[in-house]
Each structure stands twice: as C-alpha cells, then as structure tokens.
C-alpha cells in the first residue's frame, strides 16, 4: 500500500465518521410526555394531577391528568426535569439525563413511571405504538 | 457469386439501422402486440398514432434542409413556429373562416418565416461550429420575446383576447370555426369504428415532403448537400456557402411555420406564450430516431422517425396504464428522446464535421 | 490618443453584456420604486443563495469545456441527498453537513457519466451537456418518482405521494430551513447579513483560487488552452476533463444544498431545472465568457442579474400596468443574455482565428522577404 492510498482511505474513513456523527447529532426525536396511568412490568403507576416537565432548555410544559404533550429534540442525550407536588404538599424536583435510542423517532416518556423509578429508563421510556393513539 | 451470408446480412442491417433504432422499433412492436391483451384497442391506437404522425411530421421535416446544409440539428425550430403563430393569429384577426383561414394563415406566416429565417441564417453564418447551442437559445429568446409581444400587440378578435380586459392574447385559442380539422377531414377515410385515416393531412405532408425531396435534387439542392457534407469542396467549386446556408435556414423556418399550422388544425388549439418552448426537442429526436445524424437526413428518416416516436408516445401511456396501473410514459419519453439526441451528438463519425 | 480609443472600444465590446445590464438596471430601479434598503437586503439574500452554485461553473470553463449546463446534475444530487436527510429526520447544521457528504457519491457518479459523454463530443460540449441535463432529469424522475418507496425505503409518510411510492411535489425542508443563514446573523442598518453563509462561500472561493495553483489545476488550464499540446506534454487529457466536470458537479451539489436551505422548500421536480440556466446567465452577465471566467464575474453577475430579476416585474407594472410583462421580460433577458454571449464568443473566436492567420501570413511574408 502506498502512502497515497493510506491517506485516501483515512480521509474516507474520517468523512464517513463525520457523516455518522452528523447523523447522530442532528437526528430529531419526538418525546411524548405522558401523564397517564400506566402498567409497567406488572406494576401500576397512577397519573399525577398536575406536573411540570422541562426538557433541556425548552419552555416547561404543564400536564394535568391524562395529558400528553410533545417535545421535539435533536440528538440522543437530554435532560428532563420533572416538578410535582406529592401527597404531603412537598414540591419535588427530579432531574435525570435520558438517552433516546437512535432508531426511535418517537418515544413515550411516562411521567408517573419516571417518578417512581427515576434511575431505570426501562420503566419510563417506551416505544410509541400507533395503536395507542385515540385511547 | 458472392452471396452474403446470413451473418453478414445481419451485420449490415444492424449497422445501417443502428441499435437504438432497432430497440425502439422492437419496443413499439412489442407495445402493439401487448396492447390487445391488456385491453387497449389496436385500431384506436393506430388511428391516434397516424393522427399524431400527421400532426408532427412537417415539424420534423423542418429539420431536413438545415441538416443538409451542415447547420446541424435545428434546435431553433421555435422561431419557425412563431412565424406560424403570427400567421395563425393574423388569419383569425382578419376573420377568415373555413379553408380560406388556413390558406391565409400560410400566406401571412410566409413573409415572417422568410424574414426570421433570413436573419437567423445570417446569425448562424457568424457562428459556424457553434450553431446548435446558439440555435437553442435563439429559439428560447424568441419565444420569450414573443411572450411580451402577445401581450402588447393590438389584436382585437374577441375569440382570441382575454375577455375581461379586451386586450392581450389568450394562452390557448381554439381553432374551432376557423380551420379546425380542415386537413384531417379532407377526404378522410373511416375504416371501422375506431380508425379514421386523415387523408388530407397525410397528403399535405406528402406534397411538402415531395417538394423538399425534389428541391434536394435540383442544382441548388445538390449544392446544399455539398455544403453540408464537404464545405471545402463546395467552396472550391464556387458555391456561395453562406448564401446556401441562409437558404436552408429559411426553408427550415418556413417548414416549421407550416408545421405548426398543420399541428394546430388537428390539435384544435393555437398555443401561444410558452407553448412553442420545448417543441424543438421532440422534433429533433424524432428525426434522429428515424436514422438521421447531425449532418445527414432524408425524407424516409422523417417518416420512420416520426412514426416510431409518435407511436411510442401514444402507445406507452395507454399500454402501461392498463398493464401495471402506472403511467411511466412521461419519464420514458424524456429518457428516450433525449437519449437519442445524446447518441447522435456523441457518435464519432459525426464529431469530425 | 488613437490607442486609448481602440482599447476603449475593445473594452466595451468585450463587456457588452455587462454594460447592457448596468443600463437595464439603471432604468429599472427607479421605475420599480423599491427602496434602496429593500433592494440591498434582497441582493444580499440572492448572493448568499446563488453564488455557490455559480462558482461551480468556473472549473469546467478553466478546462476549456465551456459553460457546464450539466451542473443541473449536481443540483439533482443535492436534492436526492436532502430528501434522504429529511426522511431520516436529521435537522440543523448537522443535516446540511450530512446532505453535503451524501450528495458527493451521487455527484461523482453523475459527473463521471457526464464527463465521459462529453469526451465523446469534443467541440460541442455545451449543447451535449445541455441535453445531458434533460436526459438525467428523466433518470432522476425515474429514481425519485418510482424507485423511492418500493426499492429505496422512505419511512417518512409526509414525503411520499398518497399512492404509496414516489416523492411528493414539494418537500418541506423545515428542519434545515435557514439553519446556516441564521447561524451567525448580523444586522447592519436594518439589513440582515447571513455571515456564516458568506463564510462558506468565501471558503469555496479560496478553494478555487488554491485549486488553480495545484498541479491538477495547471493541467486543466493547459487542457483548456490546447488539447493536442497538453496531450503531447503528457497530461491525461480525457481524465482531466472528466475530473473537472466531477468537481463542478460536486460543487453544484453543495451549492444546491445551500440554495435550498435558504429557500426552505424543495420542489422535487422543478427546483433543478432552472438552476443551470439562471446560474449561467448570471455568470455571463458578470462579464464571463465561454472560455474565461473569474470569481469577480460571479459576484458582479449575481448582483446585476438578480437586481434585474427583482425590479423587472414591478417596473413592468409601473410602466405598462402589467406585472406579467415584467416577468416575461426577465425570462427574455435571461435567455437573451445567454444567446448574445454565445454569439459574441463565437464571433470573437472567429475573429481571433482570422487575426492569428493574418499574423502568420504577414510573418511568413516578412520571412520570405528577408
């Protein structure tokens, strides 16, 4: 292999890596912020009466029971901050980083499930199924 | 006793016809064979094909003189078409009706065609070697220029102008009541329910084709061929190359003008403004499909080419639609017609003109 | 005194198109009644939108292949890349970078085909590249209208025609709309300037200046001067010509991405068809000719051509009362400019050939007299 070929191949690799990076960084996802009663892994999580959700630096949204809102984000890592009042009227603020799977264009973020298990995203991040529309 | 073997005959046939032509011919044949199986009436299709053949063949014939004199493919056909449009609109403006309106349209178109052709020829003489590109743009700019003129010229026949303003010509004008189907219906022979042979139109084409053919065999005509095929020899034998070229351009332009009138009488509408814009390309590719090249063309080329090209244009949409419920005809048309032009432009033997 | 007059006439003759345009604009601007601020703002938008595309024409001119009407191929490559990027819902600057990278393989394939065909049509490159543009438009339609969907998967339903395959007539590029223009935005007395876009264009200019000085660039200029001589000098003529077309196509692809990010919508079947014509008209207005063009020609051309473009409908309306007339006028002028430039070029070529023949003759006479 000549030096020329090496340079060419590495340039190609760099470009491909760049393309791949761009694909990841620029990929747009919709996070459906859900405040509904859900059953995950055999456990039921009750919807909250009122909750405030803030994704990254976007305006925070307020959700009442059975509400759904959408946050459109680019990239896979995001910060989600949930503020709610518990039964004892304490205002609680939960903030976590979430990672959206690259291949999911839409993902449901279940607020009630998140509050109970904020450290395990298998509970509160779930794929969006079109059949759930209209429920 | 030198009898050609099958192989040699075959090779000669191929080289004389050229692969693209054979493929297109086969394709058309295939379409006609398939047509009845997918529920397309062959007689209707054939009738349509012949009708469209008659509509377009004079426009294709307009390529011949310029190719003969070495001016290349007449991409400037829209200029001739504009002369025809002027003739048509003037004839309507003066309210000639019936056959006389068609005759008068030709009469009115002729001086314009000759004048435009003369100027166009003069211009092309100044740009020998770059004719085709400039012809294209002469066509385009003249169409765009006439767009302004159609708005401004003081036409007043109410069938032609915009109703609410009373001025400025409409984009399409019906030839009904004037010269609609004047040639189509002349001696038309109905065969069966779905097939009508437009005798008048074909006869008119035959007449013009004969005139062109006869001209090319006169002294002037042979001189024209000489100018195209071997300009150095032509110059040496004392032919005024520039004059001959101008003559050929004038002929082409006039034929273009007549061609559009024939087209309109069958089509039923005069299309103004951007209508003539892309009319050169189908005509150019038709004659190339017929076997012409950038510097060689004959009447049979015109007939075969127009028939094949218009045949494919008529057959593909109907057959495709019935067979696979998809109309790819537009895409096929674009690829076939421009592919033909590219094929002609890139053939080695012709690049040395 | 005589010499200055002659040079003046020569200068005038060589820049006839530009002079004409200055005159048209000088009449058109007051007639249109637009304010200076509005016009400057519009012109800045047009420069940022179009100049990259026009820059792509420079390289083939350098290689003696005339005005590359085949630049529409690059535009198609850019459009295909943008369709994919939109389908993958990538947005913002990353989307533009990705679209540019993605357009390159398409541009290289299309450019190579175009270059190879043009090598078979030496001496009539322009008309051939013009027809290639039409031909490839058919192939593009086949690809986008029939292959996208059944063969090439398109997930985004908003892109696909209701019948289930093929891309819709318009694709909304909301994700990348003005993303580069708005990256660094500066307002100067009410006129917003898309600084980032201008930086990208500046990089392209620097690239072209640098490219001229490279070995390949030098080879191209030699090929443009004389095919036989450069062939004798050991330059791979055919290859060099193909490379020049490929480069032009790639740049045109980038240019199209830039153009469409400014427009914000892609007319799937129309956006590219006019691009070649307008770009070529603009560079000619800027004083370029078939065999000579420079970066200043590009910018002067964009300014003058688009000034005419902006003012003519309004001027037509104020002059005759019909905006339509102005619109036809600008179409006429666009085509007219190309016609005139081509004619002037061919005439100059003929005159120069005559001159050099005469020069040769007189030289020989002098030699014989000695």
mmCIF file with all atom_site columns, N, CA, C and O in Angstrom, chain C residues 79 83 140 167-173 256 259-260 263-273:
data_model
loop_
_atom_site.group_PDB
_atom_site.id
_atom_site.type_symbol
_atom_site.label_atom_id
_atom_site.label_alt_id
_atom_site.label_comp_id
_atom_site.label_asym_id
_atom_site.label_entity_id
_atom_site.label_seq_id
_atom_site.pdbx_PDB_ins_code
_atom_site.Cartn_x
_atom_site.Cartn_y
_atom_site.Cartn_z
_atom_site.occupancy
_atom_site.B_iso_or_equiv
_atom_site.pdbx_formal_charge
_atom_site.auth_seq_id
_atom_site.auth_comp_id
_atom_site.auth_asym_id
_atom_site.auth_atom_id
_atom_site.pdbx_PDB_model_num
ATOM 1  N N  . UNK C 1 79  ? -30.356 17.456 -4.239  1.00 0.00 ? 79  UNK C N  1
ATOM 2  C CA . UNK C 1 79  ? -31.763 17.249 -3.878  1.00 0.00 ? 79  UNK C CA 1
ATOM 3  C C  . UNK C 1 79  ? -32.004 15.855 -3.327  1.00 0.00 ? 79  UNK C C  1
ATOM 4  O O  . UNK C 1 79  ? -32.723 15.681 -2.340  1.00 0.00 ? 79  UNK C O  1
ATOM 5  N N  . UNK C 1 83  ? -33.450 14.858 0.300   1.00 0.00 ? 83  UNK C N  1
ATOM 6  C CA . UNK C 1 83  ? -34.629 14.009 0.522   1.00 0.00 ? 83  UNK C CA 1
ATOM 7  C C  . UNK C 1 83  ? -34.301 12.947 1.576   1.00 0.00 ? 83  UNK C C  1
ATOM 8  O O  . UNK C 1 83  ? -35.059 12.730 2.517   1.00 0.00 ? 83  UNK C O  1
ATOM 9  N N  . UNK C 1 140 ? -33.535 11.006 -13.128 1.00 0.00 ? 140 UNK C N  1
ATOM 10 C CA . UNK C 1 140 ? -33.841 11.494 -11.785 1.00 0.00 ? 140 UNK C CA 1
ATOM 11 C C  . UNK C 1 140 ? -35.307 11.232 -11.436 1.00 0.00 ? 140 UNK C C  1
ATOM 12 O O  . UNK C 1 140 ? -35.635 10.767 -10.342 1.00 0.00 ? 140 UNK C O  1
ATOM 13 N N  . UNK C 1 167 ? -41.830 10.534 -4.415  1.00 0.00 ? 167 UNK C N  1
ATOM 14 C CA . UNK C 1 167 ? -41.764 11.675 -3.506  1.00 0.00 ? 167 UNK C CA 1
ATOM 15 C C  . UNK C 1 167 ? -42.764 12.732 -3.942  1.00 0.00 ? 167 UNK C C  1
ATOM 16 O O  . UNK C 1 167 ? -43.010 12.931 -5.123  1.00 0.00 ? 167 UNK C O  1
ATOM 17 N N  . UNK C 1 168 ? -43.350 13.404 -2.976  1.00 0.00 ? 168 UNK C N  1
ATOM 18 C CA . UNK C 1 168 ? -44.311 14.464 -3.266  1.00 0.00 ? 168 UNK C CA 1
ATOM 19 C C  . UNK C 1 168 ? -43.675 15.609 -4.050  1.00 0.00 ? 168 UNK C C  1
ATOM 20 O O  . UNK C 1 168 ? -42.468 15.775 -4.052  1.00 0.00 ? 168 UNK C O  1
ATOM 21 N N  . UNK C 1 169 ? -44.536 16.419 -4.664  1.00 0.00 ? 169 UNK C N  1
ATOM 22 C CA . UNK C 1 169 ? -44.026 17.525 -5.479  1.00 0.00 ? 169 UNK C CA 1
ATOM 23 C C  . UNK C 1 169 ? -43.234 18.537 -4.681  1.00 0.00 ? 169 UNK C C  1
ATOM 24 O O  . UNK C 1 169 ? -42.306 19.142 -5.185  1.00 0.00 ? 169 UNK C O  1
ATOM 25 N N  . UNK C 1 170 ? -43.655 18.756 -3.439  1.00 0.00 ? 170 UNK C N  1
ATOM 26 C CA . UNK C 1 170 ? -42.871 19.661 -2.617  1.00 0.00 ? 170 UNK C CA 1
ATOM 27 C C  . UNK C 1 170 ? -42.474 18.946 -1.334  1.00 0.00 ? 170 UNK C C  1
ATOM 28 O O  . UNK C 1 170 ? -43.262 18.239 -0.738  1.00 0.00 ? 170 UNK C O  1
ATOM 29 N N  . UNK C 1 171 ? -41.224 19.158 -0.969  1.00 0.00 ? 171 UNK C N  1
ATOM 30 C CA . UNK C 1 171 ? -40.728 18.595 0.276   1.00 0.00 ? 171 UNK C CA 1
ATOM 31 C C  . UNK C 1 171 ? -40.419 19.766 1.193   1.00 0.00 ? 171 UNK C C  1
ATOM 32 O O  . UNK C 1 171 ? -39.695 20.690 0.809   1.00 0.00 ? 171 UNK C O  1
ATOM 33 N N  . UNK C 1 172 ? -41.010 19.727 2.347   1.00 0.00 ? 172 UNK C N  1
ATOM 34 C CA . UNK C 1 172 ? -40.789 20.811 3.292   1.00 0.00 ? 172 UNK C CA 1
ATOM 35 C C  . UNK C 1 172 ? -39.464 20.593 4.013   1.00 0.00 ? 172 UNK C C  1
ATOM 36 O O  . UNK C 1 172 ? -39.275 19.587 4.681   1.00 0.00 ? 172 UNK C O  1
ATOM 37 N N  . UNK C 1 173 ? -38.562 21.541 3.839   1.00 0.00 ? 173 UNK C N  1
ATOM 38 C CA . UNK C 1 173 ? -37.249 21.389 4.464   1.00 0.00 ? 173 UNK C CA 1
ATOM 39 C C  . UNK C 1 173 ? -37.187 22.192 5.756   1.00 0.00 ? 173 UNK C C  1
ATOM 40 O O  . UNK C 1 173 ? -36.209 22.872 6.028   1.00 0.00 ? 173 UNK C O  1
ATOM 41 N N  . UNK C 1 256 ? -26.429 23.506 -4.245  1.00 0.00 ? 256 UNK C N  1
ATOM 42 C CA . UNK C 1 256 ? -27.870 23.274 -4.203  1.00 0.00 ? 256 UNK C CA 1
ATOM 43 C C  . UNK C 1 256 ? -28.342 23.122 -2.757  1.00 0.00 ? 256 UNK C C  1
ATOM 44 O O  . UNK C 1 256 ? -29.425 23.597 -2.403  1.00 0.00 ? 256 UNK C O  1
ATOM 45 N N  . UNK C 1 259 ? -28.494 26.509 -1.433  1.00 0.00 ? 259 UNK C N  1
ATOM 46 C CA . UNK C 1 259 ? -29.613 27.216 -2.059  1.00 0.00 ? 259 UNK C CA 1
ATOM 47 C C  . UNK C 1 259 ? -30.934 26.821 -1.401  1.00 0.00 ? 259 UNK C C  1
ATOM 48 O O  . UNK C 1 259 ? -31.751 27.655 -1.048  1.00 0.00 ? 259 UNK C O  1
ATOM 49 N N  . UNK C 1 260 ? -31.091 25.507 -1.202  1.00 0.00 ? 260 UNK C N  1
ATOM 50 C CA . UNK C 1 260 ? -32.373 25.033 -0.680  1.00 0.00 ? 260 UNK C CA 1
ATOM 51 C C  . UNK C 1 260 ? -32.527 25.313 0.810   1.00 0.00 ? 260 UNK C C  1
ATOM 52 O O  . UNK C 1 260 ? -33.648 25.473 1.288   1.00 0.00 ? 260 UNK C O  1
ATOM 53 N N  . UNK C 1 263 ? -34.091 28.563 0.694   1.00 0.00 ? 263 UNK C N  1
ATOM 54 C CA . UNK C 1 263 ? -35.467 28.559 0.199   1.00 0.00 ? 263 UNK C CA 1
ATOM 55 C C  . UNK C 1 263 ? -36.419 27.917 1.217   1.00 0.00 ? 263 UNK C C  1
ATOM 56 O O  . UNK C 1 263 ? -37.535 28.374 1.401   1.00 0.00 ? 263 UNK C O  1
ATOM 57 N N  . UNK C 1 264 ? -35.982 26.810 1.810   1.00 0.00 ? 264 UNK C N  1
ATOM 58 C CA . UNK C 1 264 ? -36.807 26.167 2.821   1.00 0.00 ? 264 UNK C CA 1
ATOM 59 C C  . UNK C 1 264 ? -37.784 25.143 2.284   1.00 0.00 ? 264 UNK C C  1
ATOM 60 O O  . UNK C 1 264 ? -38.351 24.377 3.043   1.00 0.00 ? 264 UNK C O  1
ATOM 61 N N  . UNK C 1 265 ? -38.012 25.137 0.965   1.00 0.00 ? 265 UNK C N  1
ATOM 62 C CA . UNK C 1 265 ? -38.828 24.069 0.389   1.00 0.00 ? 265 UNK C CA 1
ATOM 63 C C  . UNK C 1 265 ? -38.140 23.566 -0.871  1.00 0.00 ? 265 UNK C C  1
ATOM 64 O O  . UNK C 1 265 ? -37.478 24.313 -1.581  1.00 0.00 ? 265 UNK C O  1
ATOM 65 N N  . UNK C 1 266 ? -38.321 22.282 -1.099  1.00 0.00 ? 266 UNK C N  1
ATOM 66 C CA . UNK C 1 266 ? -37.749 21.671 -2.292  1.00 0.00 ? 266 UNK C CA 1
ATOM 67 C C  . UNK C 1 266 ? -38.896 21.332 -3.234  1.00 0.00 ? 266 UNK C C  1
ATOM 68 O O  . UNK C 1 266 ? -39.800 20.585 -2.877  1.00 0.00 ? 266 UNK C O  1
ATOM 69 N N  . UNK C 1 267 ? -38.875 21.912 -4.438  1.00 0.00 ? 267 UNK C N  1
ATOM 70 C CA . UNK C 1 267 ? -39.811 21.476 -5.470  1.00 0.00 ? 267 UNK C CA 1
ATOM 71 C C  . UNK C 1 267 ? -39.172 20.296 -6.174  1.00 0.00 ? 267 UNK C C  1
ATOM 72 O O  . UNK C 1 267 ? -38.342 20.458 -7.051  1.00 0.00 ? 267 UNK C O  1
ATOM 73 N N  . UNK C 1 268 ? -39.582 19.116 -5.762  1.00 0.00 ? 268 UNK C N  1
ATOM 74 C CA . UNK C 1 268 ? -38.868 17.899 -6.146  1.00 0.00 ? 268 UNK C CA 1
ATOM 75 C C  . UNK C 1 268 ? -38.598 17.812 -7.642  1.00 0.00 ? 268 UNK C C  1
ATOM 76 O O  . UNK C 1 268 ? -37.533 17.388 -8.059  1.00 0.00 ? 268 UNK C O  1
ATOM 77 N N  . UNK C 1 269 ? -39.560 18.214 -8.455  1.00 0.00 ? 269 UNK C N  1
ATOM 78 C CA . UNK C 1 269 ? -39.394 18.006 -9.894  1.00 0.00 ? 269 UNK C CA 1
ATOM 79 C C  . UNK C 1 269 ? -39.075 19.280 -10.655 1.00 0.00 ? 269 UNK C C  1
ATOM 80 O O  . UNK C 1 269 ? -38.954 19.254 -11.870 1.00 0.00 ? 269 UNK C O  1
ATOM 81 N N  . UNK C 1 270 ? -38.954 20.398 -9.965  1.00 0.00 ? 270 UNK C N  1
ATOM 82 C CA . UNK C 1 270 ? -38.697 21.647 -10.688 1.00 0.00 ? 270 UNK C CA 1
ATOM 83 C C  . UNK C 1 270 ? -37.467 22.408 -10.228 1.00 0.00 ? 270 UNK C C  1
ATOM 84 O O  . UNK C 1 270 ? -36.893 23.156 -11.003 1.00 0.00 ? 270 UNK C O  1
ATOM 85 N N  . UNK C 1 271 ? -37.093 22.220 -8.965  1.00 0.00 ? 271 UNK C N  1
ATOM 86 C CA . UNK C 1 271 ? -36.052 23.093 -8.409  1.00 0.00 ? 271 UNK C CA 1
ATOM 87 C C  . UNK C 1 271 ? -34.794 23.125 -9.269  1.00 0.00 ? 271 UNK C C  1
ATOM 88 O O  . UNK C 1 271 ? -34.193 24.168 -9.446  1.00 0.00 ? 271 UNK C O  1
ATOM 89 N N  . UNK C 1 272 ? -34.406 21.977 -9.808  1.00 0.00 ? 272 UNK C N  1
ATOM 90 C CA . UNK C 1 272 ? -33.121 21.939 -10.509 1.00 0.00 ? 272 UNK C CA 1
ATOM 91 C C  . UNK C 1 272 ? -33.208 22.393 -11.953 1.00 0.00 ? 272 UNK C C  1
ATOM 92 O O  . UNK C 1 272 ? -32.198 22.749 -12.540 1.00 0.00 ? 272 UNK C O  1
ATOM 93 N N  . UNK C 1 273 ? -34.417 22.381 -12.543 1.00 0.00 ? 273 UNK C N  1
ATOM 94 C CA . UNK C 1 273 ? -34.468 22.583 -13.989 1.00 0.00 ? 273 UNK C CA 1
ATOM 95 C C  . UNK C 1 273 ? -34.000 23.979 -14.409 1.00 0.00 ? 273 UNK C C  1
ATOM 96 O O  . UNK C 1 273 ? -33.389 24.137 -15.451 1.00 0.00 ? 273 UNK C O  1
#
